[in-house]
XYZ file of C-alpha atoms in Angstrom:
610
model
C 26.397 -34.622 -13.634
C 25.343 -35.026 -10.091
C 26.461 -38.418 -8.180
C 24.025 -41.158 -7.786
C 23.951 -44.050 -5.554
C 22.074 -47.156 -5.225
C 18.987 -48.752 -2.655
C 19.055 -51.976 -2.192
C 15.902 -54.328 -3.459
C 13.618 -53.339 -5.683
C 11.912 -54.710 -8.438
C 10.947 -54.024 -12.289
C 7.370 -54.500 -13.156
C 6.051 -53.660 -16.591
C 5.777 -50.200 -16.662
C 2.693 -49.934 -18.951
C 2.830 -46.073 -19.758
C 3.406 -45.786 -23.010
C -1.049 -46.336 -23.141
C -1.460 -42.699 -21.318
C 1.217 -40.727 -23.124
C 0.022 -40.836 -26.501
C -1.917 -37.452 -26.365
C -1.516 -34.369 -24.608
C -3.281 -33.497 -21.035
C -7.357 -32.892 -21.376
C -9.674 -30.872 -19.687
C -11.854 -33.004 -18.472
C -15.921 -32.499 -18.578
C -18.049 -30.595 -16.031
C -20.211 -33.300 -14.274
C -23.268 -32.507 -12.698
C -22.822 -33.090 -9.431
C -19.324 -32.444 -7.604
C -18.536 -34.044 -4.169
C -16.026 -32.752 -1.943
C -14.836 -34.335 0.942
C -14.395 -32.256 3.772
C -10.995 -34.501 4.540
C -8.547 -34.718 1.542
C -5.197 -34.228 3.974
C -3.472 -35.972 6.603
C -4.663 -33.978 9.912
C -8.176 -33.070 11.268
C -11.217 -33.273 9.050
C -12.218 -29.388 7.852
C -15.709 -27.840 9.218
C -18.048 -26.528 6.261
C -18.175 -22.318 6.075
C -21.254 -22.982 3.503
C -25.352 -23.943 4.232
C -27.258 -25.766 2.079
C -29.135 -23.648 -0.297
C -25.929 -21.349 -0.361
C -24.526 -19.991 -3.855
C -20.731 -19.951 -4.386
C -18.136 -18.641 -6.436
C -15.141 -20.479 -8.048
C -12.178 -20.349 -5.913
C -14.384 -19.310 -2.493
C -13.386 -21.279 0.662
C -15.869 -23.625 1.545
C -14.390 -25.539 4.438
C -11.585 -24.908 6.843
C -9.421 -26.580 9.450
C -9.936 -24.340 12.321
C -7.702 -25.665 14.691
C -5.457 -28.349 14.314
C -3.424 -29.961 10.903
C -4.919 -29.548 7.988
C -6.057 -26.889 4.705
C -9.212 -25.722 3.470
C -11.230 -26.797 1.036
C -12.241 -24.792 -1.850
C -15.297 -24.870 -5.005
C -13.816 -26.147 -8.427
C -16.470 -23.864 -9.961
C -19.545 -21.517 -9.430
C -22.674 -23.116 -8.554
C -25.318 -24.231 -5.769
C -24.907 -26.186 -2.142
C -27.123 -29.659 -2.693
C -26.265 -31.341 0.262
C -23.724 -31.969 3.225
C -23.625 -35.380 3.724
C -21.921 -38.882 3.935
C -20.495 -40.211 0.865
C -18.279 -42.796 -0.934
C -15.388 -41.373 -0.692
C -11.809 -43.117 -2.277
C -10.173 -44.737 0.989
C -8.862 -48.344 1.000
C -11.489 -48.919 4.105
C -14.616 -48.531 1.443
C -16.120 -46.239 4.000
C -18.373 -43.205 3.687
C -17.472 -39.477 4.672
C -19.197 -36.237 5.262
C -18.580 -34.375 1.978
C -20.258 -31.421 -0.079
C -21.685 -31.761 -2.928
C -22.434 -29.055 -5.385
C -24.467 -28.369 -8.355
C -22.274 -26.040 -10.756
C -24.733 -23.863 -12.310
C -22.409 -23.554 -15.627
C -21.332 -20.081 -15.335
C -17.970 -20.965 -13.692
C -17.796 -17.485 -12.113
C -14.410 -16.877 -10.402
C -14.054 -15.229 -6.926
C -11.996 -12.253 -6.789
C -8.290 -13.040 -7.370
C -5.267 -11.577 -5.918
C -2.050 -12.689 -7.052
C 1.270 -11.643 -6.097
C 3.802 -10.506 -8.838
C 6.769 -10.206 -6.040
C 6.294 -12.980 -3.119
C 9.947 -12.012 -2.380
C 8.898 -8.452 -1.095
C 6.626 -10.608 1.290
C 7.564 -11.836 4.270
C 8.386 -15.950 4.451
C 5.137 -16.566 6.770
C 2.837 -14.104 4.281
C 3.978 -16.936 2.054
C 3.500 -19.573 3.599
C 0.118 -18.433 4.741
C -1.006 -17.734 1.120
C 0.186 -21.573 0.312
C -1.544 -22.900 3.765
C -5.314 -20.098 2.506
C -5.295 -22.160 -1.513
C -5.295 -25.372 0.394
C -2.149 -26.788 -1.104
C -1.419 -30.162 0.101
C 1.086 -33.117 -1.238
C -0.313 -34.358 -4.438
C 1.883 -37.380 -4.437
C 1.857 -39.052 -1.507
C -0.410 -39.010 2.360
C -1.485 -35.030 1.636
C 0.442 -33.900 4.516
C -0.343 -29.803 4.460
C 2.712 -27.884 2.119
C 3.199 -24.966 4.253
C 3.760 -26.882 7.319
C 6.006 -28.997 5.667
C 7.733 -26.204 4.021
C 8.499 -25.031 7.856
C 10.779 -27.584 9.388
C 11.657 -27.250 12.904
C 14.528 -23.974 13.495
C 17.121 -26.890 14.625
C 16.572 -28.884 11.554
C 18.265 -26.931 8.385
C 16.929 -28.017 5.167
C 20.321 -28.477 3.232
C 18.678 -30.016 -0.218
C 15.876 -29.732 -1.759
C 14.328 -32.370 -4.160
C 11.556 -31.999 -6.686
C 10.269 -35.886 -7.388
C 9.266 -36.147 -10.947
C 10.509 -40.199 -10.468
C 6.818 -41.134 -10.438
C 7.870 -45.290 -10.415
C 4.859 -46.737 -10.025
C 3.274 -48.221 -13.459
C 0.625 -46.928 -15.244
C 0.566 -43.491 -13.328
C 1.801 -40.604 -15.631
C 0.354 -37.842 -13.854
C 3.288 -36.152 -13.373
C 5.531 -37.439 -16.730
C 2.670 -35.567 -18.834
C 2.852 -32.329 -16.325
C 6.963 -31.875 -16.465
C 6.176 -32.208 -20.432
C 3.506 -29.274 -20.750
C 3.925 -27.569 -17.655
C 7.901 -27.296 -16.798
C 7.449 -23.407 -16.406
C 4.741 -23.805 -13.753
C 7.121 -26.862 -11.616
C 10.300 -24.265 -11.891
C 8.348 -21.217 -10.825
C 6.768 -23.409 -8.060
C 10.132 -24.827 -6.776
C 11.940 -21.881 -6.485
C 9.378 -20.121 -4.259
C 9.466 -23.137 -1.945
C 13.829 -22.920 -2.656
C 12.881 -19.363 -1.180
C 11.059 -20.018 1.693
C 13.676 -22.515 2.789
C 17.154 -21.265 1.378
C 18.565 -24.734 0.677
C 21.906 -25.097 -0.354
C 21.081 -27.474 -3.175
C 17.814 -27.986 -5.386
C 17.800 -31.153 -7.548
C 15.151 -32.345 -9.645
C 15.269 -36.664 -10.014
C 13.517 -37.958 -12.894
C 13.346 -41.281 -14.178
C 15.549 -42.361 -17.201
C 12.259 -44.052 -18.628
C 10.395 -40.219 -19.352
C 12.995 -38.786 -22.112
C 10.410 -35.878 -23.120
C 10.180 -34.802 -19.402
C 13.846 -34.870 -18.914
C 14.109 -32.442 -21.898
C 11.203 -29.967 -20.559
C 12.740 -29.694 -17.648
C 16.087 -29.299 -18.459
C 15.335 -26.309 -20.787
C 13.243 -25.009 -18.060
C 16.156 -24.896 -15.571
C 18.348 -23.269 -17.905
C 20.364 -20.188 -16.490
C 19.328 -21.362 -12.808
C 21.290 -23.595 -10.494
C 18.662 -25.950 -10.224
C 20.238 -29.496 -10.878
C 18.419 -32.073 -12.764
C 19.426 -35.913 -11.485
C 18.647 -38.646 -14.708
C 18.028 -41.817 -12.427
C 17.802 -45.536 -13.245
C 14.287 -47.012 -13.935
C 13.286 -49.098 -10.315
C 11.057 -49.810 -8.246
C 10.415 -47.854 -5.557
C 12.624 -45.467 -7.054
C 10.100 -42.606 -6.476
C 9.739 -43.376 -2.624
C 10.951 -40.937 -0.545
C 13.529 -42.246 1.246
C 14.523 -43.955 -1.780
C 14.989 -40.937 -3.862
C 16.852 -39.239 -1.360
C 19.333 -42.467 -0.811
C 19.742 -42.284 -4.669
C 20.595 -38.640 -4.868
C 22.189 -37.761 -1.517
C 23.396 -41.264 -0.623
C 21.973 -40.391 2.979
C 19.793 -43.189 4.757
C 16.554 -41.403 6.786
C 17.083 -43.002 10.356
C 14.713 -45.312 11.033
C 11.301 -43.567 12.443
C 12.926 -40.279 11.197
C 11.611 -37.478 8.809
C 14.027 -36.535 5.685
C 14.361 -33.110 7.927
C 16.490 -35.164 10.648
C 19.425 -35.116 7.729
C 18.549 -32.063 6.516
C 16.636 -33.030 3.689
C 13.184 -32.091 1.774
C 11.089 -33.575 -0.942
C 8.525 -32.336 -2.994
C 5.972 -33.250 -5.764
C 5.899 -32.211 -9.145
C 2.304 -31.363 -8.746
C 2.797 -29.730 -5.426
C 5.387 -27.710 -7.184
C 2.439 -26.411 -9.497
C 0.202 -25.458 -7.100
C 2.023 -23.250 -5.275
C 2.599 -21.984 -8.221
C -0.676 -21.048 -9.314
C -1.232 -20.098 -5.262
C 1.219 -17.772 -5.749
C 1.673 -16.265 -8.862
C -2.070 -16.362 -9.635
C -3.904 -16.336 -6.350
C -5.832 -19.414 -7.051
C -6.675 -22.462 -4.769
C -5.982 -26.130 -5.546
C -9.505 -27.044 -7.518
C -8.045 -29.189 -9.967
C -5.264 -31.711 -10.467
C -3.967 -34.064 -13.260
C -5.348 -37.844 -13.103
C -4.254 -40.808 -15.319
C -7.225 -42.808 -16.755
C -5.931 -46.075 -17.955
C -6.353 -49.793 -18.239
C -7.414 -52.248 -20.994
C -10.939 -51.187 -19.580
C -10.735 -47.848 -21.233
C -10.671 -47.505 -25.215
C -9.434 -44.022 -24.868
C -6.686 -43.612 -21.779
C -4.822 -40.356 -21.321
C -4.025 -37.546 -18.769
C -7.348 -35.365 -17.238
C -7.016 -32.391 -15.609
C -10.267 -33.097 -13.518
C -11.764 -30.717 -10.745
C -11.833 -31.962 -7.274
C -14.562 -33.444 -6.960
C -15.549 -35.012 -10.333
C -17.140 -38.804 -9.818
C -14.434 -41.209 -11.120
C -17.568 -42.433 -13.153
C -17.627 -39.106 -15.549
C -14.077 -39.524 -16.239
C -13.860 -43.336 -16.892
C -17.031 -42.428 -19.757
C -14.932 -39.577 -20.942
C -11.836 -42.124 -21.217
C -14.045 -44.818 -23.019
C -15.200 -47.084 -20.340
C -16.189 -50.440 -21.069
C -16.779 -52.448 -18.111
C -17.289 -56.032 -19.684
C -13.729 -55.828 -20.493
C -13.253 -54.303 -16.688
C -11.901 -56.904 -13.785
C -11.149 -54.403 -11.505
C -11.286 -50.816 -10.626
C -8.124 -49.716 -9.061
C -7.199 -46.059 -7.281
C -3.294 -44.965 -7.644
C -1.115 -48.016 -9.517
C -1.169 -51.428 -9.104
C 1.389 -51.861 -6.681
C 0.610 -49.165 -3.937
C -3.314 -48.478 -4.848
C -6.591 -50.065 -3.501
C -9.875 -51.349 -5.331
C -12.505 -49.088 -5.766
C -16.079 -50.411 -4.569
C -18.008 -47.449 -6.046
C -17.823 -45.832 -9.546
C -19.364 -42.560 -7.451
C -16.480 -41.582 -5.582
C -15.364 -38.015 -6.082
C -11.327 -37.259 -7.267
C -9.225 -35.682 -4.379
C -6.389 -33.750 -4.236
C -4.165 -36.819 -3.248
C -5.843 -38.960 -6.507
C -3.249 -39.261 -9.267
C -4.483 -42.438 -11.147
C -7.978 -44.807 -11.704
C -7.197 -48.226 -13.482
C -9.349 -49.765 -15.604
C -7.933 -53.267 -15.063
C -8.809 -56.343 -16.673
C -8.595 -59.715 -16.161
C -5.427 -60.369 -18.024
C -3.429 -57.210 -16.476
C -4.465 -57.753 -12.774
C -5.527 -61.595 -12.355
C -7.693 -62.493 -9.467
C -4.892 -63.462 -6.869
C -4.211 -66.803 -6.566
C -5.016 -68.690 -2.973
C -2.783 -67.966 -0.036
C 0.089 -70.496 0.263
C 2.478 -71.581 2.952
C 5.456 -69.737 2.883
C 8.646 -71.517 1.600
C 10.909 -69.603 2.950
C 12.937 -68.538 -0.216
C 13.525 -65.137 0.773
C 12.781 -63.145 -2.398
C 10.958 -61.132 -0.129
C 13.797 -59.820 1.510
C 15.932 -59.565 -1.486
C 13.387 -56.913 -3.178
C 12.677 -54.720 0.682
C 14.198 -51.457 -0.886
C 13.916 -50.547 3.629
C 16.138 -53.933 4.381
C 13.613 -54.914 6.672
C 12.572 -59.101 7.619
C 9.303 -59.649 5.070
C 8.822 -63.065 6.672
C 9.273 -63.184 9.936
C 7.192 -59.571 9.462
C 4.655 -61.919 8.261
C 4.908 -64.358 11.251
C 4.528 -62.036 14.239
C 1.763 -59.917 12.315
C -0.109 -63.180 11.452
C 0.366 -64.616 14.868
C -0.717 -61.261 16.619
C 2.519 -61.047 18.248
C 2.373 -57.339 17.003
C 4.958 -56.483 19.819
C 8.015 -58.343 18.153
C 6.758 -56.977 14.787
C 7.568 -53.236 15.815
C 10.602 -54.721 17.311
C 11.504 -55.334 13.478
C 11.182 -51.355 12.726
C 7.596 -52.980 10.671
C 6.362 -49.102 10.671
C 9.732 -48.680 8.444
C 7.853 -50.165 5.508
C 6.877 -48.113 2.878
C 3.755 -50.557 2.033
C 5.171 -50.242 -1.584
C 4.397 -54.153 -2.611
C 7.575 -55.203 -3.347
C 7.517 -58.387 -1.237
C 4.022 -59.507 -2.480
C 5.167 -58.871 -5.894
C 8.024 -61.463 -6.158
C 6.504 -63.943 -3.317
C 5.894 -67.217 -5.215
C 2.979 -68.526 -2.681
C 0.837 -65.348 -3.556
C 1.098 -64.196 0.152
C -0.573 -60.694 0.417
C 2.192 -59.562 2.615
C 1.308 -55.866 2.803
C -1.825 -56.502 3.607
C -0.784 -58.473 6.736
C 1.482 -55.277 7.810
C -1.267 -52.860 7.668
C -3.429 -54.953 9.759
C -0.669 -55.256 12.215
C -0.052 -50.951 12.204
C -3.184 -50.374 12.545
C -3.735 -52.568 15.659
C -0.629 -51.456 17.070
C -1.774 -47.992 16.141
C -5.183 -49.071 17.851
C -3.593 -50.374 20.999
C -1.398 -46.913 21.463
C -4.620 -45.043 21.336
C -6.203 -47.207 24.123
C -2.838 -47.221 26.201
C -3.498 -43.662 25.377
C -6.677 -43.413 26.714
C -6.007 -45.042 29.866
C -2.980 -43.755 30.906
C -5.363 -40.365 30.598
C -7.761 -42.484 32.870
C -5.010 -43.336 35.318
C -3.673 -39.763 35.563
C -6.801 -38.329 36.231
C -7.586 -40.923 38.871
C -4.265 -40.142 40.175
C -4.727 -36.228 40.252
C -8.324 -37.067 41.603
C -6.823 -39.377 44.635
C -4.246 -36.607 45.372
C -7.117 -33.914 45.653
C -8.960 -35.828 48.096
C -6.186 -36.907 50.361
C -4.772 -32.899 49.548
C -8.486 -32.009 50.875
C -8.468 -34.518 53.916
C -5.103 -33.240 54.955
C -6.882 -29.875 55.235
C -9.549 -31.383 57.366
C -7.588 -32.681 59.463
C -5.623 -29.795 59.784
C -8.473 -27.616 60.297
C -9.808 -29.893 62.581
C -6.415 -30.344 65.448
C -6.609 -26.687 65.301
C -9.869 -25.999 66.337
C -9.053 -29.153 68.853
C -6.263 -26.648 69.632
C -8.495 -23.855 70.089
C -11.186 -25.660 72.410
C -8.343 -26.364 74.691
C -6.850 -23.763 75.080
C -10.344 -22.281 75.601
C -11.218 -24.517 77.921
C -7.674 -24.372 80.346
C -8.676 -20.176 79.963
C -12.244 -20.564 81.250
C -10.617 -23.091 83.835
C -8.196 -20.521 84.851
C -10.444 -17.895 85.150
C -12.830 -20.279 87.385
C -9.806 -20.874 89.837
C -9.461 -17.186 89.741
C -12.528 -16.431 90.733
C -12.876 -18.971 93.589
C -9.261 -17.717 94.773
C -10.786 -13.805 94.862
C -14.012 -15.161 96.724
C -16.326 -14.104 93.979
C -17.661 -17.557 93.351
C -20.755 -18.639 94.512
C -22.044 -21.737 94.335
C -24.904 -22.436 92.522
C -26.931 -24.792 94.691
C -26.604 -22.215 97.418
C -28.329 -19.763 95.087
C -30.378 -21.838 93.648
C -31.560 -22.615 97.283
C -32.209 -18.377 97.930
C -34.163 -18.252 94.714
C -36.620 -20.615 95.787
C -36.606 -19.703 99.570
C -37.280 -16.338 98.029
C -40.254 -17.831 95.949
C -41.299 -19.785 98.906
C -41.458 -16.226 100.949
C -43.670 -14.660 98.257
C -46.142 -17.582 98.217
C -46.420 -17.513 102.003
C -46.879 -13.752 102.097
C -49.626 -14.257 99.364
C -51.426 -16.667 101.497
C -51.255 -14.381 104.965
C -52.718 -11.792 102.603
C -56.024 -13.873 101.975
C -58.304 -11.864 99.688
C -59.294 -8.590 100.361
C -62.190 -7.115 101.630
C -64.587 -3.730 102.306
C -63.144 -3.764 105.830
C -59.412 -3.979 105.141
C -58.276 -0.787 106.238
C -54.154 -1.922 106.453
C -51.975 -2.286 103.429
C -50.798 -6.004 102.337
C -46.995 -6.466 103.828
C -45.037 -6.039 100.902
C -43.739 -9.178 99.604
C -39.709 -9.438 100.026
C -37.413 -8.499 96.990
C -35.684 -10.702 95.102
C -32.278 -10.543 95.092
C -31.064 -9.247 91.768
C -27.393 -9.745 92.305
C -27.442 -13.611 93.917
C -29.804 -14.217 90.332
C -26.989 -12.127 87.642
C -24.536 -14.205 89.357
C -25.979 -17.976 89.134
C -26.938 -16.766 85.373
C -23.170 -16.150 84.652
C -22.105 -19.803 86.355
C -24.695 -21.175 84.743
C -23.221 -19.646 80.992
C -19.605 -20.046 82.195
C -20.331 -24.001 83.160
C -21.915 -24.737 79.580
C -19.663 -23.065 77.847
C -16.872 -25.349 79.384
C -19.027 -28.343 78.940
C -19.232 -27.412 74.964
C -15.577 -26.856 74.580
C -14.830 -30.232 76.419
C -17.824 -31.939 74.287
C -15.848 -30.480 71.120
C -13.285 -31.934 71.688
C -14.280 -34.901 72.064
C -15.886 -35.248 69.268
C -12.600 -34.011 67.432
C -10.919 -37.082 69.059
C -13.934 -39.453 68.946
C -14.009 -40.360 72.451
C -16.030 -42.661 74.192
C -18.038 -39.912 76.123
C -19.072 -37.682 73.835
C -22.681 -39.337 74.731
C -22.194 -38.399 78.490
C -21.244 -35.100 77.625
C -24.004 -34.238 75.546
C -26.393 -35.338 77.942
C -24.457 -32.885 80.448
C -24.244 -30.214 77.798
C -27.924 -30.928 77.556
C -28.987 -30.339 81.282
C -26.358 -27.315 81.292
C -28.882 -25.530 78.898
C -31.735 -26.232 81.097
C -30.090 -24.501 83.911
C -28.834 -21.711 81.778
C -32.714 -21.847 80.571
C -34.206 -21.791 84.373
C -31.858 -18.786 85.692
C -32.512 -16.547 82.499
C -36.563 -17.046 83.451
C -35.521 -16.750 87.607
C -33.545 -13.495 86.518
C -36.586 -12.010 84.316
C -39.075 -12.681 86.791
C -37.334 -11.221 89.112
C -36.805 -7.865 87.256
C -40.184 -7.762 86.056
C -41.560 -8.060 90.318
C -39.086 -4.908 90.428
C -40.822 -3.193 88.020
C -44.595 -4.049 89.219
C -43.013 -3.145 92.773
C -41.836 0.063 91.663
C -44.616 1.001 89.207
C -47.135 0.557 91.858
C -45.060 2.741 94.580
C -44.907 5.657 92.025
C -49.000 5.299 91.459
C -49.529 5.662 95.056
């Protein structure tokens, strides 16, 4: 017999499942309408493959996470597309979600199936991809995705194995009734998950309260080496990290996975599913619920289709809602109130309680806390319930994760035994999911801040440039300008230099010479019998070279007005006005120059004509 240890707190409620045992697991009725929420798993929300209007098969994928955590999402049976739309959907928040709902047209055609009658001839990730394509998810707790829980990090060895069939909670006998008819399908199921992750030890833990389970099981693990843990009836036996304290005596550090000691747990109904995945290449459509309660005349174990509106199973189980208080989802210590009778079952859904007013009173008015401490006494986590309460009531949310408050399991405990009817629980789930808020806006603006940051480094990254580029073309005026200066001191040293007044002065002597010559001429007449004196010709050369001063003296006036600029100086005005008047000279000799050449062409036109 395998070694148990102990947790500490916990409580005993009355267990109340005796009502739900008394018959055997029943198919339950095909409603007319089934609505399937397109998010049944922790992760990102899957993205329909179907229209509107669309026909589909039993078993055909008609949603799928395409990038990110998360399964698809198959049809429970053959029939038409209705609608894709926002619907009551079973969350705490009482919220609506996109979900599809289909008309089954009766004929519960299957899709294709192919099943695998040797997964160990497959590789492990063929496997695991076959698990991750039926859409298994955890049936038992959050719905975190199977396959990529059944691939732990290479670093983190998965050393045991457990199959939880504790199932603590009251009421709930989902899993009780599926270890009594359906033992074959959990053993097949855990050993292909014991195959995908070679685990030194596989232990099943079972509650000492479910005698008939503990025998199906234990002749189903016959001739394997499969252990199967008896464990005392106590709440929150069936949590997690509970379970695993109990059977390994290992604590899960706090904000640790079981994988960080080398530890796994799985679901009794998980455990089917890959079963059926596998062996039978079908996709989770279907899953056991408990219908229960003094609201119900005829409670007992469905095995419902995702899907089906809690309504069609309550009338199935006898609903009478005079004698109904309250509608609950899951048990009564863990579970929320349902505010619709139209929201569909999910592949995390395991129980609907009929409650009445006798089993789940009306809670009594908040009262100060007296400080007794029962709270802490029953924290199966050893965590502070009241001063928990204080910091999360006060807002001081801070010194409430300072207390490990995302350690708690939310399993009740502490609002069960408090004796001024504090809802405790729900005071830490506020406080998580402001904390959880506040991350996601600290979050958000250290996004903000780093792409202000990579924004301010690109523009002083850019100026830099421009400032580079600019001292180098600074650099290059210079050095443009001491060249052109050289040359000009060249020049004047070699006598080629000529100053520009001086032929500024011949140009318009010569001009003055052509007018006068013009005016000897007077007009001409019958009588002239001598030639006009030819008018004197311009000199060419003394033109060509005031042109290039002219150029040379503007283009030294640019680089120095460049420059200037580049250094924002106080002249840059003066030396655009000089700049300015350099162009007009430039301007004047290029016409002097032209005019000239075009007299020397009249001249010598007219010579070859004679």
């Amino acid at each position: 017999m395998s070694q148990l240890w102990d947790f500490s707190g916990g409580i005993h409620p009355p267990e109340n499942k005796r009502q739900s045992t008394a018959g055997p697991i029943r198919p339950a009725a095909l409603p007319e309408r089934l609505v399937l929420p397109l998010q049944q798993h922790i992760g990102v929300p899957a993205e329909p493959l179907v229209h509107v209007g669309d026909r589909v098969l039993k078993g055909q994928k008609i949603a799928d996470v395409t990038g990110g955590l998360g399964v698809p999402v198959h049809a429970p049976t053959s029939g038409i597309v209705e609608q894709i739309a926002l619907r009551p959907v079973p969350h705490p928040s009482g919220m609506e979600d996109w979900c599809i709902v289909l008309k089954p047209d009766g004929e519960d055609q299957w899709l294709p199936l192919e099943p695998v009658r040797d997964y160990k001839k497959l590789e492990r990730d063929q496997v695991l991809e076959l698990i991750r394509e039926a859409g298994v998810s955890g049936m038992g707790g959050a719905g975190f995705p199977t396959n990529v829980k059944l691939r732990p990090p290479r670093d983190r060895k998965v050393q045991t194995l457990i199959l939880n069939g504790a199932e603590c909670e009251p009421y709930i006998t989902a899993d009780d009734m599926t270890m009594r008819e359906r033992a074959d399908e959990v053993i097949a199921g855990l050993k292909v998950m014991s195959w995908i992750l070679r685990p030194e030890r596989c232990v099943i833990g079972i509650e000492d309260n479910k005698p008939e389970a503990i025998q199906a099981m234990g002749k189903a693990i016959k001739g394997t080496q499969i252990e199967l843990a008896v464990i005392p009836t106590k709440y929150p036996s069936g949590g997690e990290k509970q379970l695993i304290q109990i059977l390994t005596g290992m604590e899960v550090p706090s904000g640790g996975i079981p994988a960080d000691i080398g530890v796994m747990c799985q679901n009794v109904g998980t455990a089917v599913a890959v079963s059926r995945a596998v062996f039978e290449g079908k996709p989770l459509i279907s899953r056991i619920v408990t219908m229960t309660g003094e609201g119900v005349s005829d409670p007992g174990n469905f095995e419902a289709l995702l899907g089906t509106p809690v309504q069609s199973l309550l009338t199935q189980a006898g609903f009478d809602a005079d004698r109904t208080n309250r509608l609950v989802s899951g048990g009564p210590m863990m579970g929320f109130t349902l505010n619709s009778l139209e929201v569909p079952i999910t592949k995390t859904s395991n129980c609907v309680i009929a409650a009445s007013e006798r089993e789940l009173p009306t809670p009594a008015p908040e009262q100060p806390c007296i400080r007794c401490g029962q709270c802490a006494d029953a924290c199966p986590m050893e965590l502070l319930p009241q001063q928990l309460f204080w910091y999360s009531k006060a807002g001081e949310f801070d010194k409430a994760e300072h207390l490990n408050l995302f350690d708690c399991i939310e399993c009740g405990a502490c609002s069960y035994v408090c004796p001024s009817s504090i809802p405790l629980v729900q005071y830490y789930r506020h406080a998580k999911g402001e904390i959880r808020v506040q991350r996601a806006e600290q979050l958000k603006a250290d996004r903000a801040r780093e792409r202000f940051e990579a924004r301010q480094a690109r523009l002083e990254r850019e100026q830099e440039e421009k400032e580079l580029r600019r001292k180098e073309r600074a650099k290059a005026a210079a050095e443009a300008q001491a060249r052109k200066k050289a040359e000009a001191e060249q020049a004047e040293a070699d006598g080629t230099a000529t100053d520009e007044r001086a032929a500024k002065a011949a140009l318009v002597e010569q001009a003055l010479a052509r007018k006068k010559a013009k005016a000897e001429q007077g007009p001409a007449t019958d009588s002239d019998s001598q030639p006009a004196p030819e008018p004197p010709r311009p000199d060419l050369e003394a033109l060509e070279k005031q042109l290039t001063q002219a150029r040379s003296k503007l283009e030294t006036m640019q680089g120095m007005l460049e420059e200037a600029k580049a250094q924002q100086a106080d002249n840059v005005d003066k030396l655009e006005r000089a700049v300015a008047k350099n162009h007009d000279r430039v301007k004047r000799a290029e016409e002097a120059l032209t005019e000239a050449r075009q007299l020397l062409a009249n001249a010598t036109e007219s010579q070859s004509t004679e």
